[in-house]
Short mmCIF file of C-alpha atoms and ligand atoms in Angstrom, two decimals:
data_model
loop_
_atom_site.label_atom_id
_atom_site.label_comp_id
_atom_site.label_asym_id
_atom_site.label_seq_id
_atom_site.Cartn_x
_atom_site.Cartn_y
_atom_site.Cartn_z
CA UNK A 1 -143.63 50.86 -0.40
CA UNK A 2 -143.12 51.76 -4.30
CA UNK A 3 -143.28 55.51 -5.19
CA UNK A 4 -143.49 57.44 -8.29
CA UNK A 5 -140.51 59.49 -9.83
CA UNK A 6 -142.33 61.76 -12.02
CA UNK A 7 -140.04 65.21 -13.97
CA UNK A 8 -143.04 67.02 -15.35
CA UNK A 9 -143.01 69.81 -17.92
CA UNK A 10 -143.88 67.81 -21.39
CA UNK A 11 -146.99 67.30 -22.94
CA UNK A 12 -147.92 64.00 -23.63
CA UNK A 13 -149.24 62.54 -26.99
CA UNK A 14 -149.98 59.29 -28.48
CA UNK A 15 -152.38 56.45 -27.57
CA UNK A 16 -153.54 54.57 -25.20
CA UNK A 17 -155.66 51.43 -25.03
CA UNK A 18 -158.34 51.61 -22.29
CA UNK A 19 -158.92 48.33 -19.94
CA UNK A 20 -161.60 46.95 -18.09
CA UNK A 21 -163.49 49.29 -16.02
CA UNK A 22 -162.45 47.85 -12.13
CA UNK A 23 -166.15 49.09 -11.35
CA UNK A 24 -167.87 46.95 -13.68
CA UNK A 25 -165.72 43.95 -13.12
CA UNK A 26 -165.95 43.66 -9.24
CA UNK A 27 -169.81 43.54 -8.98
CA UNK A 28 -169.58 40.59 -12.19
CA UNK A 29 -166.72 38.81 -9.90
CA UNK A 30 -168.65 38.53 -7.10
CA UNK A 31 -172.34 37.71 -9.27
CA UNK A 32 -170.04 34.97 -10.35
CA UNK A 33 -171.60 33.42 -6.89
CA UNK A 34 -174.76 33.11 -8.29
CA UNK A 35 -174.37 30.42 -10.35
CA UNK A 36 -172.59 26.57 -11.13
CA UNK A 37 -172.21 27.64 -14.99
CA UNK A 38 -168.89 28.26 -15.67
CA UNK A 39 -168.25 31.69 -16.87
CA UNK A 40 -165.35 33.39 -18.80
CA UNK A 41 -165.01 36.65 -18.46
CA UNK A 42 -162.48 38.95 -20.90
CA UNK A 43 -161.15 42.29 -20.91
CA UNK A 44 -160.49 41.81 -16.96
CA UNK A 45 -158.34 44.56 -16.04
CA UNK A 46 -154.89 43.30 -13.82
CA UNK A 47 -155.71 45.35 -10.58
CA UNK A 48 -155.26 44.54 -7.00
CA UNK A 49 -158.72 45.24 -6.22
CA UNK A 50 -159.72 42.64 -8.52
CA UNK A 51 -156.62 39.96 -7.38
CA UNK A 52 -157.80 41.20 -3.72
CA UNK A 53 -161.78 39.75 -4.91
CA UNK A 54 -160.76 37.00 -6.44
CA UNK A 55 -158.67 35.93 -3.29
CA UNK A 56 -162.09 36.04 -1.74
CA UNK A 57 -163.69 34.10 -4.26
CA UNK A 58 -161.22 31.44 -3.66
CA UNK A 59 -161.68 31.14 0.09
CA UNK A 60 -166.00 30.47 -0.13
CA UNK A 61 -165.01 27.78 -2.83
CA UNK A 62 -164.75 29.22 -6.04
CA UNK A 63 -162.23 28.20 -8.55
CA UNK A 64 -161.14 30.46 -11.24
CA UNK A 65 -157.90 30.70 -13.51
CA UNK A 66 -156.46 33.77 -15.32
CA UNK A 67 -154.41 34.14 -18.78
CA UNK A 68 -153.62 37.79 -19.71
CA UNK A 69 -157.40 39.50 -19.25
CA UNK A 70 -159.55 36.76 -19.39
CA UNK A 71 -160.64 34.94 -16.44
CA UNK A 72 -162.25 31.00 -16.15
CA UNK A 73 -164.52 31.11 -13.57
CA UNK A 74 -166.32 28.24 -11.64
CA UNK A 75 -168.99 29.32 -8.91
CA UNK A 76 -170.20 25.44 -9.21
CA UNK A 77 -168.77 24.04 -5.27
CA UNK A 78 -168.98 26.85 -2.87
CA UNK A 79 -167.27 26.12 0.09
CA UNK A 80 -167.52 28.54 2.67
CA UNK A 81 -169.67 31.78 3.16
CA UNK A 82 -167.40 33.53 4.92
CA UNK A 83 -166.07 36.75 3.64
CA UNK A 84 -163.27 37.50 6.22
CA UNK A 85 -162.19 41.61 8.23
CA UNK A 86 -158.39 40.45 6.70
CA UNK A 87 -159.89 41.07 3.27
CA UNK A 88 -162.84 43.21 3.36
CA UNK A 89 -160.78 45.72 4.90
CA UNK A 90 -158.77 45.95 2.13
CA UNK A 91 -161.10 46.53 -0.23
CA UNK A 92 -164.65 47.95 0.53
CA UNK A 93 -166.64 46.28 -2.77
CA UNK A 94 -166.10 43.04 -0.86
CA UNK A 95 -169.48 44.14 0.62
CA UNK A 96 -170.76 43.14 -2.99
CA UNK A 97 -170.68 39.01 -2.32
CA UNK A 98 -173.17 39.98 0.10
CA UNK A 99 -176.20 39.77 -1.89
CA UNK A 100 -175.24 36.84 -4.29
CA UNK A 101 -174.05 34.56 -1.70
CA UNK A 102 -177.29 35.23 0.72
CA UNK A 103 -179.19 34.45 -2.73
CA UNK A 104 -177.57 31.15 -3.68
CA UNK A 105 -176.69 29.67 0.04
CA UNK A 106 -179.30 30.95 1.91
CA UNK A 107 -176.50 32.75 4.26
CA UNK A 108 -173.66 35.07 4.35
CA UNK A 109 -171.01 36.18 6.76
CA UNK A 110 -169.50 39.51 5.71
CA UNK A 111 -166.90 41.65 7.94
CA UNK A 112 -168.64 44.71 7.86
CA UNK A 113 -166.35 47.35 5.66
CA UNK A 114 -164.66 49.82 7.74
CA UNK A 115 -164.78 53.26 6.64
CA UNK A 116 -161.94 54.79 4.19
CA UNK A 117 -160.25 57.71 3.53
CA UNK A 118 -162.83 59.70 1.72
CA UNK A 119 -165.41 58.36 4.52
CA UNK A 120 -167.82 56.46 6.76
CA UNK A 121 -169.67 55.02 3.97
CA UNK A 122 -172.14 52.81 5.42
CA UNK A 123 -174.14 49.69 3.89
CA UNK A 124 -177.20 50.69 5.66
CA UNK A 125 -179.03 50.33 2.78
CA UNK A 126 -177.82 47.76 1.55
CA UNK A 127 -179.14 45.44 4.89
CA UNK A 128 -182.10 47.44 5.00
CA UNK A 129 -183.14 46.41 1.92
CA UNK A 130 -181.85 42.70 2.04
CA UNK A 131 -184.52 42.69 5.48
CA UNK A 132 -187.03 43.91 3.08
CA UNK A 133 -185.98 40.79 0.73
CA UNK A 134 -186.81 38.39 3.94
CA UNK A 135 -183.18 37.85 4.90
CA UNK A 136 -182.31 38.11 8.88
CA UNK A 137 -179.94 40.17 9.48
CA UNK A 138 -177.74 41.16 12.65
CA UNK A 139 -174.21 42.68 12.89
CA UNK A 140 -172.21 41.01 15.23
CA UNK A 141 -168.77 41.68 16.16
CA UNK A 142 -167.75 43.51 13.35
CA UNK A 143 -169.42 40.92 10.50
CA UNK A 144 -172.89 41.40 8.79
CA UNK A 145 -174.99 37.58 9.63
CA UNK A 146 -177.21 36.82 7.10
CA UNK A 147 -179.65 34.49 6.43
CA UNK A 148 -182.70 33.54 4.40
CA UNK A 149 -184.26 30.04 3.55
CA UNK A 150 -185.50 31.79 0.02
CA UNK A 151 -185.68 35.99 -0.76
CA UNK A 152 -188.81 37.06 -1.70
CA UNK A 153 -188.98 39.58 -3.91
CA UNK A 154 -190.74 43.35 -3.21
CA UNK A 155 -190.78 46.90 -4.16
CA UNK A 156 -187.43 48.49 -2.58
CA UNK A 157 -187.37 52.26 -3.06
CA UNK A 158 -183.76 53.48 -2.39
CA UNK A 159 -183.16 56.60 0.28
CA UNK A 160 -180.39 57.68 -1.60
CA UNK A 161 -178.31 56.53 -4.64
CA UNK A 162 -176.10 53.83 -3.80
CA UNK A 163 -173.74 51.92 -6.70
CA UNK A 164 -172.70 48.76 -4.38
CA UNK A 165 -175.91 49.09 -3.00
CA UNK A 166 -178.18 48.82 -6.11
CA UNK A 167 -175.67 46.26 -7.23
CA UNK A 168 -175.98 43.90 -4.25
CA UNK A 169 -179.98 44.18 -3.84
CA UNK A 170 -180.30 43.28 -7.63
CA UNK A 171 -178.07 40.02 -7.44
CA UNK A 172 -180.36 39.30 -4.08
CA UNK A 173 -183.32 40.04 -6.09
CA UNK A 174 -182.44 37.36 -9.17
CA UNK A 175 -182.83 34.31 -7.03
CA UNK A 176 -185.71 35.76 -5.27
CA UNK A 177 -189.39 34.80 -5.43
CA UNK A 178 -191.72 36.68 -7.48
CA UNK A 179 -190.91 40.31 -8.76
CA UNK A 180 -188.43 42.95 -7.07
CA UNK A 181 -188.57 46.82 -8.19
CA UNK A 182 -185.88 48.83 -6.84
CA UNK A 183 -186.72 52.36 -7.47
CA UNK A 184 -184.18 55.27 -6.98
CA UNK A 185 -181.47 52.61 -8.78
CA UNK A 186 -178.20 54.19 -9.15
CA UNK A 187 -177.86 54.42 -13.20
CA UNK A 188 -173.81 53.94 -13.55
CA UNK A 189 -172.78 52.09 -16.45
CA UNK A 190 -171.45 49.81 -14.14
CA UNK A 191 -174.31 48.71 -12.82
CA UNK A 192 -176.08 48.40 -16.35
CA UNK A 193 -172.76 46.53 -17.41
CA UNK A 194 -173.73 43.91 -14.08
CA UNK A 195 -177.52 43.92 -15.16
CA UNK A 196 -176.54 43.03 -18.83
CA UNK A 197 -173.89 40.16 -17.22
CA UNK A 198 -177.03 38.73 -14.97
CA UNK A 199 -179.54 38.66 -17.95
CA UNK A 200 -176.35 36.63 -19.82
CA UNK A 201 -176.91 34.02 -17.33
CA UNK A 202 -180.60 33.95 -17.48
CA UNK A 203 -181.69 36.74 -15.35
CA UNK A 204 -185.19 38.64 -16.31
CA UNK A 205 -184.38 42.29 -15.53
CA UNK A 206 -185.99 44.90 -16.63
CA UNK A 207 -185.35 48.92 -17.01
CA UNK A 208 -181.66 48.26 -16.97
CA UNK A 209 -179.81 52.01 -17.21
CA UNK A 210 -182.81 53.83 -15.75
CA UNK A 211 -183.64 54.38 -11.57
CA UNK A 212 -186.29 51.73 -11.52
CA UNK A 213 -184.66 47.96 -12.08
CA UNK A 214 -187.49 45.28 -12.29
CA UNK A 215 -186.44 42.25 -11.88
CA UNK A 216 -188.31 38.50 -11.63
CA UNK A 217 -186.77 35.89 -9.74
CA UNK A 218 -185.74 32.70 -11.10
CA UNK A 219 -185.39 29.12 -9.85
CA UNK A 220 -181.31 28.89 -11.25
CA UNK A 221 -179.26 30.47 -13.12
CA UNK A 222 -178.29 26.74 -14.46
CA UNK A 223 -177.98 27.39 -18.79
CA UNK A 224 -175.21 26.82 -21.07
CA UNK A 225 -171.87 27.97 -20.10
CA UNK A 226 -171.13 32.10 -20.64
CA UNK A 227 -168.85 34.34 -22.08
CA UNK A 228 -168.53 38.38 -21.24
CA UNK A 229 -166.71 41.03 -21.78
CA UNK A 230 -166.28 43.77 -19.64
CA UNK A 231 -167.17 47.17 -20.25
CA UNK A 232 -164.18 49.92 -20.76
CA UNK A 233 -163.16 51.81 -17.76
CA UNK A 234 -164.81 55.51 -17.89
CA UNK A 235 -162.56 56.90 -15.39
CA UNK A 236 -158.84 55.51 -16.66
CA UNK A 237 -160.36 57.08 -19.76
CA UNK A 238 -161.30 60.59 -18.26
CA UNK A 239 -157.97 60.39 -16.49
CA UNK A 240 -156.15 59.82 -19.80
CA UNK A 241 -157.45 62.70 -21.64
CA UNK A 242 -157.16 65.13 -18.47
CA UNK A 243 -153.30 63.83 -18.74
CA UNK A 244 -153.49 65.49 -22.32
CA UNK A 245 -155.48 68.64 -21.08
CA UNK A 246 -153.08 69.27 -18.29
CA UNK A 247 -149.75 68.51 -20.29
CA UNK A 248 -151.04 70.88 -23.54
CA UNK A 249 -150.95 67.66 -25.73
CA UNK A 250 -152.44 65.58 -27.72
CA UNK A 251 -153.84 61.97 -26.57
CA UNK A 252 -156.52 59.31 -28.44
CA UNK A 253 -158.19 56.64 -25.68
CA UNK A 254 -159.21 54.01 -28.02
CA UNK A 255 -161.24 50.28 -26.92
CA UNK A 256 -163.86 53.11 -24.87
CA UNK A 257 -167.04 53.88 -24.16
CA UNK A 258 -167.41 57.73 -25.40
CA UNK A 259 -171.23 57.63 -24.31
CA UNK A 260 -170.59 56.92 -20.63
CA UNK A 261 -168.46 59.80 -19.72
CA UNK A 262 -170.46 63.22 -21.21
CA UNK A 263 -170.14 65.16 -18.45
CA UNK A 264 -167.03 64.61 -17.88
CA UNK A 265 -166.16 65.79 -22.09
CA UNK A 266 -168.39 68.97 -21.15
CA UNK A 267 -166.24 69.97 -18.75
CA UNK A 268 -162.98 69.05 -20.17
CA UNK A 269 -164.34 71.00 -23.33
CA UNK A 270 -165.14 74.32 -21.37
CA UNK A 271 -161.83 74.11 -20.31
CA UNK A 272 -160.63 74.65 -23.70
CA UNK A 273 -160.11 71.13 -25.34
CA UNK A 274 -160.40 70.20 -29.02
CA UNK A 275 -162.48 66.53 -28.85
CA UNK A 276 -163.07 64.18 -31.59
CA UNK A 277 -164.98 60.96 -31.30
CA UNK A 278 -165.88 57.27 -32.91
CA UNK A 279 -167.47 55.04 -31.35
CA UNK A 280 -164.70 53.15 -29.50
CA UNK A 281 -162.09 55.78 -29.27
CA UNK A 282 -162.14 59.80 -27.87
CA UNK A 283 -159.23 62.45 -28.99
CA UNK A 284 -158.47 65.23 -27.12
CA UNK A 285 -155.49 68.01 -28.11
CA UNK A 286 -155.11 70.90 -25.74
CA UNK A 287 -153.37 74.04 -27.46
CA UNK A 288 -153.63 76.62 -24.96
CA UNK A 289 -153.77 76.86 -21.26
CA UNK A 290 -157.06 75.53 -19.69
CA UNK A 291 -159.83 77.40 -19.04
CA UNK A 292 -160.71 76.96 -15.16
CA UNK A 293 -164.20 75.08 -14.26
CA UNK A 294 -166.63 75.24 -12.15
CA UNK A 295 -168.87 72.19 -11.38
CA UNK A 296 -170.71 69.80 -8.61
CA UNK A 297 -170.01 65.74 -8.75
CA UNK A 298 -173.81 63.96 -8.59
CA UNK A 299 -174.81 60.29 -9.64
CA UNK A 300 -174.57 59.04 -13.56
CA UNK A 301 -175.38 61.00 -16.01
CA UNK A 302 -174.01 64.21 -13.43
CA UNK A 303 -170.41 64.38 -12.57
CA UNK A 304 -169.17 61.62 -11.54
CA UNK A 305 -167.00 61.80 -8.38
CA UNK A 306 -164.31 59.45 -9.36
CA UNK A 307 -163.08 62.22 -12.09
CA UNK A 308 -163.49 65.16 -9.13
CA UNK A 309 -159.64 65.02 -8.05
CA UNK A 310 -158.36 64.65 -11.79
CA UNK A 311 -160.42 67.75 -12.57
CA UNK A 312 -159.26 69.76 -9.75
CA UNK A 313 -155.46 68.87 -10.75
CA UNK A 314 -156.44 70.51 -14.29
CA UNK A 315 -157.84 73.56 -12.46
CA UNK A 316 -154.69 74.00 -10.40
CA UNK A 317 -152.90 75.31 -13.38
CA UNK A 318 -156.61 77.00 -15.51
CA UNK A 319 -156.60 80.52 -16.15
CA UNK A 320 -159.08 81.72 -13.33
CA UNK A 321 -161.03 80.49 -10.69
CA UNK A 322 -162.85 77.02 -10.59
CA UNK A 323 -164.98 76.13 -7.74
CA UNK A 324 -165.91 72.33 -7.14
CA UNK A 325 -168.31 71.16 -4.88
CA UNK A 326 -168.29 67.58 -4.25
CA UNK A 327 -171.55 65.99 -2.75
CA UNK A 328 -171.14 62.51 -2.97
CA UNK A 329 -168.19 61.79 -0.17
CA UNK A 330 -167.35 63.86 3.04
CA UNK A 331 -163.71 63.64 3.17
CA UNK A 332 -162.68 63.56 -0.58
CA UNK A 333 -160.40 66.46 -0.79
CA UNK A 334 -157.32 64.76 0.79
CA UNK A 335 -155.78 65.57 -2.76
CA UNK A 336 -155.77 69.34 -2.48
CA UNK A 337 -153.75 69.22 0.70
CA UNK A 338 -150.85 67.35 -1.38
CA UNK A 339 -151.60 69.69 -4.59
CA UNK A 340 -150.56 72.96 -2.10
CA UNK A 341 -147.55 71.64 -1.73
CA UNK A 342 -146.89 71.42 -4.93
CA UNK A 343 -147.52 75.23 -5.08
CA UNK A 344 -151.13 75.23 -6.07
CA UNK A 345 -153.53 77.68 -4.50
CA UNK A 346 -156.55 75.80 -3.17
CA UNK A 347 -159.45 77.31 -0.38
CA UNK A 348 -161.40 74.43 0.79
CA UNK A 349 -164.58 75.25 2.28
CA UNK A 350 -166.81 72.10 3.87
CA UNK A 351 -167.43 70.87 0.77
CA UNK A 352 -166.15 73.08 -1.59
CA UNK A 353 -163.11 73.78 -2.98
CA UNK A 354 -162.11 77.01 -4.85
CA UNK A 355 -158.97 76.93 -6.58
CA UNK A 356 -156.89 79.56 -8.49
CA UNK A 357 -154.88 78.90 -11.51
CA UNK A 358 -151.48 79.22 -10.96
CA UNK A 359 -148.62 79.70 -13.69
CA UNK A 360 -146.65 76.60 -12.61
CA UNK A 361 -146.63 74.11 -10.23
CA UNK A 362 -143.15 73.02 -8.87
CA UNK A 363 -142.82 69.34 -8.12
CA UNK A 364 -142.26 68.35 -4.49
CA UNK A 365 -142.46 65.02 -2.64
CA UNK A 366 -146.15 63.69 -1.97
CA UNK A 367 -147.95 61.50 -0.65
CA UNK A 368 -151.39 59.34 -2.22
CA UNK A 369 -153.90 58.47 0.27
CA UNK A 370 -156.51 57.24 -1.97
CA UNK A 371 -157.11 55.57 -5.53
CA UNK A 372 -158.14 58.87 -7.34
CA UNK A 373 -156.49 61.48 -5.19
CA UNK A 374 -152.90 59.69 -6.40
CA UNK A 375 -154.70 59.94 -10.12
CA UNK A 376 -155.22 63.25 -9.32
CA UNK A 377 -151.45 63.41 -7.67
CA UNK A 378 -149.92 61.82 -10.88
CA UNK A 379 -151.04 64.55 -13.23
CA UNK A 380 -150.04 67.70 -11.52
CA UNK A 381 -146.69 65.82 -11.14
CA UNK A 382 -146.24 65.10 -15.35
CA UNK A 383 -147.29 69.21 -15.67
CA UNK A 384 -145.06 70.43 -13.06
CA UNK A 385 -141.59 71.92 -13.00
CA UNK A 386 -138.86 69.78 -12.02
CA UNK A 387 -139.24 66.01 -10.09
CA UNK A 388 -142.21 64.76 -7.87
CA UNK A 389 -141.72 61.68 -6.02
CA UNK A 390 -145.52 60.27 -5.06
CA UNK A 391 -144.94 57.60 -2.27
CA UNK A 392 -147.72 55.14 -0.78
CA UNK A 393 -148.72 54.04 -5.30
CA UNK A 394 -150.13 51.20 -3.96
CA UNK A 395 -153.22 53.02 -3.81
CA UNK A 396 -152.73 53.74 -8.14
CA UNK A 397 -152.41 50.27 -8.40
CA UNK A 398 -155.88 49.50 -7.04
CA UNK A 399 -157.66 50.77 -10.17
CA UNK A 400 -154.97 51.84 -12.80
CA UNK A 401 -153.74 49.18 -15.24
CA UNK A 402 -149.71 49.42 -15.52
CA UNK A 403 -150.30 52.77 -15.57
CA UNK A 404 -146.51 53.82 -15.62
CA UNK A 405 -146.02 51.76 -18.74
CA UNK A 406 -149.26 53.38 -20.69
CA UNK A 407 -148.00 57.24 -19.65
CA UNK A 408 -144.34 56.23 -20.78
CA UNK A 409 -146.04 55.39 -24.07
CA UNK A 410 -147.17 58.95 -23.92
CA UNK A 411 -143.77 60.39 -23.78
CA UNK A 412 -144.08 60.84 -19.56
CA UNK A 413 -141.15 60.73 -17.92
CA UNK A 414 -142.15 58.34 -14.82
CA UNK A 415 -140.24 55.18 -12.89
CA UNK A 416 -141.58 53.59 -10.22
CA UNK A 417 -138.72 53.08 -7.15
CA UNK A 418 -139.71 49.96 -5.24
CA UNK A 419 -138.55 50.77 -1.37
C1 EPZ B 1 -169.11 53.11 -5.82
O1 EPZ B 1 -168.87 53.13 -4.43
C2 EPZ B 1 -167.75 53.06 -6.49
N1 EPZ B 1 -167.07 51.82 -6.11
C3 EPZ B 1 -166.92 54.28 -6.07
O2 EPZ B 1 -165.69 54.22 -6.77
C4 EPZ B 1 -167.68 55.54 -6.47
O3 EPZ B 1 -166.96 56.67 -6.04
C5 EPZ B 1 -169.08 55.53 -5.84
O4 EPZ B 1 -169.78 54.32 -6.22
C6 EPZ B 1 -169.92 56.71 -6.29
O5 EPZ B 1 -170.06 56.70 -7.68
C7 EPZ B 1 -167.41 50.68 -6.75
O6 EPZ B 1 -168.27 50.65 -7.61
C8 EPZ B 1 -166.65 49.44 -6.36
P1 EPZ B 1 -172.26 54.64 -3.07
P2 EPZ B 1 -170.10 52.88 -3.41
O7 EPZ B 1 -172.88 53.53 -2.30
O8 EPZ B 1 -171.11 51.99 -4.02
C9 EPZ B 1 -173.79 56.75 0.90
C10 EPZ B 1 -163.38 54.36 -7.04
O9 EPZ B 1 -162.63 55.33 -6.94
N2 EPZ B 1 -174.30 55.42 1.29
O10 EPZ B 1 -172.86 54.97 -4.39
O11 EPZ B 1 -169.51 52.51 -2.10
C11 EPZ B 1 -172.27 56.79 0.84
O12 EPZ B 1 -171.73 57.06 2.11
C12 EPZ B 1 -164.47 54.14 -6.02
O13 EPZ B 1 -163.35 53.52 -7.98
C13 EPZ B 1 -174.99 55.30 2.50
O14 EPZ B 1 -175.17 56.27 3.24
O15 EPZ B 1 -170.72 54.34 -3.29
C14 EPZ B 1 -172.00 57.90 -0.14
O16 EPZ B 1 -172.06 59.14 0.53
C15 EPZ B 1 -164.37 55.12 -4.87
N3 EPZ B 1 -175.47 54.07 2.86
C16 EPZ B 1 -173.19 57.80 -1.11
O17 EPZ B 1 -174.18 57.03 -0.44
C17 EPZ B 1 -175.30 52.97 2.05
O18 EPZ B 1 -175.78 51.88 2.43
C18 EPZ B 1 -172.87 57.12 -2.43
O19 EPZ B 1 -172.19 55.92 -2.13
C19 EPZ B 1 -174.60 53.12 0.84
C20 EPZ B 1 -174.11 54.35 0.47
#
């Protein structure tokens, strides 16, 4: 398995070009389904969660082909609608072909998604509100069976905010019949970015960005062939400028979204950063040591969870005490464990953590157990004293564009050590 060699102890400055948000580009992959137009998509960010969805794609038919970050796509022969346990369980947003493939085929057979590190997370609502669509469906040795001769569309009101889940019932809901309102929508860019994709293709949604989606089924998405570009990635960009905040240096994201991310520039402001702003690029210099923070994660526009373990790598090293409550996940603290060893000074409590500043972290050998807690892992290690060696990157890689190469840039001193 590759690990990180990371010597901490200078601050980083420079620039950085942004990708394709991974979040944004899954659900599009898999809405892909819903149509025979071909569709190019650009500003596809080189991830293994997205080579791990298009290896899915591939095996229910579709045929796509890749040159640097764009991506041919052709939905038009569909094959199979099988989504098989060998590659859902690597990669839980395979639960997101659900929906579009039910929609266009009339069924679907999805390996249920296991839990992961930072918990059970269930699809519950997801099926329940594909039943409430019209489909059939029964879980059966570990895979979802659905089936529907044609959706029909209906007011779904959500029991709690769900991303994938909002995401799947709206691709269901396109091919429907008649009109589907899902109320309680999640409001993530991401799923806005999805909306915007499906309305490229000849969708009718409505209230795209708020908690109540409207949307009126069509007959096909058949028109002319489409091109899209995918949104920047919010939390590579968050991640970035924390990398600046932690490392007392100086860092411009540029090809961003500075709108989608407030909360997370609130924060990172309170803890003593200078930001400036345009509207594709975000600057932040840290001159002094950060202040610590205190704050909750909670659906878009809150905090968003995804930045929680960057956040509490900054407040490792604050002046003071930060407290962070995280509400979204049950088991995403796995990072704070691996931070004390690196000398921080972290109480966890249920589902709060409390952490004091220390003067220095010393770097240590670690180990990532899930795509943001080695984020999180990666920046205490370029602020510590001394080497770090992060093992088990694999789980970077999921989400992080060559994200050695863009912190070299930066002036990190990082290798990756393939074992
Ligand atoms: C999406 O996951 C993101 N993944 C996650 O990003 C992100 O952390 C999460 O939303 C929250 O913002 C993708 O978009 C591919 P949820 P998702 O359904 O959709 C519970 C990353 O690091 N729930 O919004 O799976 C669930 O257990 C990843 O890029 C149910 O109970 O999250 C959780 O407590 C990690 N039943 C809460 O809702 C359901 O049917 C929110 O989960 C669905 C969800």
């Amino acid at each position: 398995m590759d690990k990180f060699l990371i010597r901490g102890g200078r601050a980083l400055s420079g620039e950085v070009k942004i990708s394709g948000a991974k979040n944004a580009a899954l659900p599009i992959l898999a809405a892909t389904l819903l149509t025979e137009t071909p569709v190019t998509l650009t500003n596809v960010p080189e991830l293994r969660d997205i080579s791990t969805m298009l290896k899915l794609l591939s095996g229910l038919g579709v045929e796509h082909c890749s040159q640097d970050s764009t991506l041919q796509i052709d939905a038009s022969q569909l094959r199979s609608s099988l989504a098989p346990y060998e590659l859902v369980r690597t990669m839980r947003a395979s639960i997101l072909v659900l929906g579009p493939l039910l929609a266009r085929t009339g069924q679907a057979v999805v390996s249920l998604p296991g839990g992961c590190a930072i918990g059970a997370r269930p699809v519950d609502l997801h099926l329940k509100g594909l039943v409430a669509l019209g489909a059939e469906v029964e879980v059966q040795g570990g895979y979802i069976h659905a089936r529907a001769k044609k959706l029909k569309g209906c007011r779904l009101v959500l029991d709690q905010i769900t991303v994938t889940g909002t995401e799947n019932l709206m691709m269901a809901a396109v091919l429907a019949q008649g009109r589907t309102i899902i109320e309680n929508a999640a409001r993530e860019p991401e799923v806005a970015d999805l909306a915007r994709f499906l309305i490229k293709l000849g969708a009718h949604i409505s209230g795209v960005g708020t908690e109540t989606l409207e949307i009126e089924g069509v007959e096909a998405l058949d028109g002319d062939p489409v091109e899209y570009e995918i949104m920047p990635d919010r939390i590579e960009t968050g991640t970035f400028l924390t990398a600046a905040a932690i490392t007392g240096g100086r860092i411009r994201t540029t090809h961003t979204c500075p709108h989608t991310l407030d909360a997370v520039l609130e924060k990172l402001k309170e803890a003593g950063a200078e930001i400036s702003q345009g509207s594709d690029w975000i600057e932040l210099t840290q001159r002094s040591r950060p202040q610590a923070i205190s704050f909750h994660t909670a659906p878009y526009p809150g905090f968003p969870t995804d930045m929680q373990a960057q956040l509490m790598a900054l407040n490792c090293l604050a002046h003071g005490v930060g407290i962070i409550t995280e509400t979204i996940f049950e088991n995403r603290f796995m990072h704070a464990l691996e931070l004390r060893r690196m000398g921080a000074d972290i109480t966890l409590e249920g589902h709060t953590a409390i952490c004091k500043g220390v003067d220095k972290l010393q770097g240590a050998p670690v180990c990532a157990s899930d795509l943001r807690a080695s984020a999180s892992l990666v920046l205490a290690a370029l602020a510590a004293e001394g080497e770090t060696v992060i093992d088990r990157i694999y789980h970077i890689d999921r989400g992080y564009e060559r994200i050695e190469a863009k912190l070299a840039r930066l002036g990190a001193i990082i290798e990756r050590v393939h074992e």
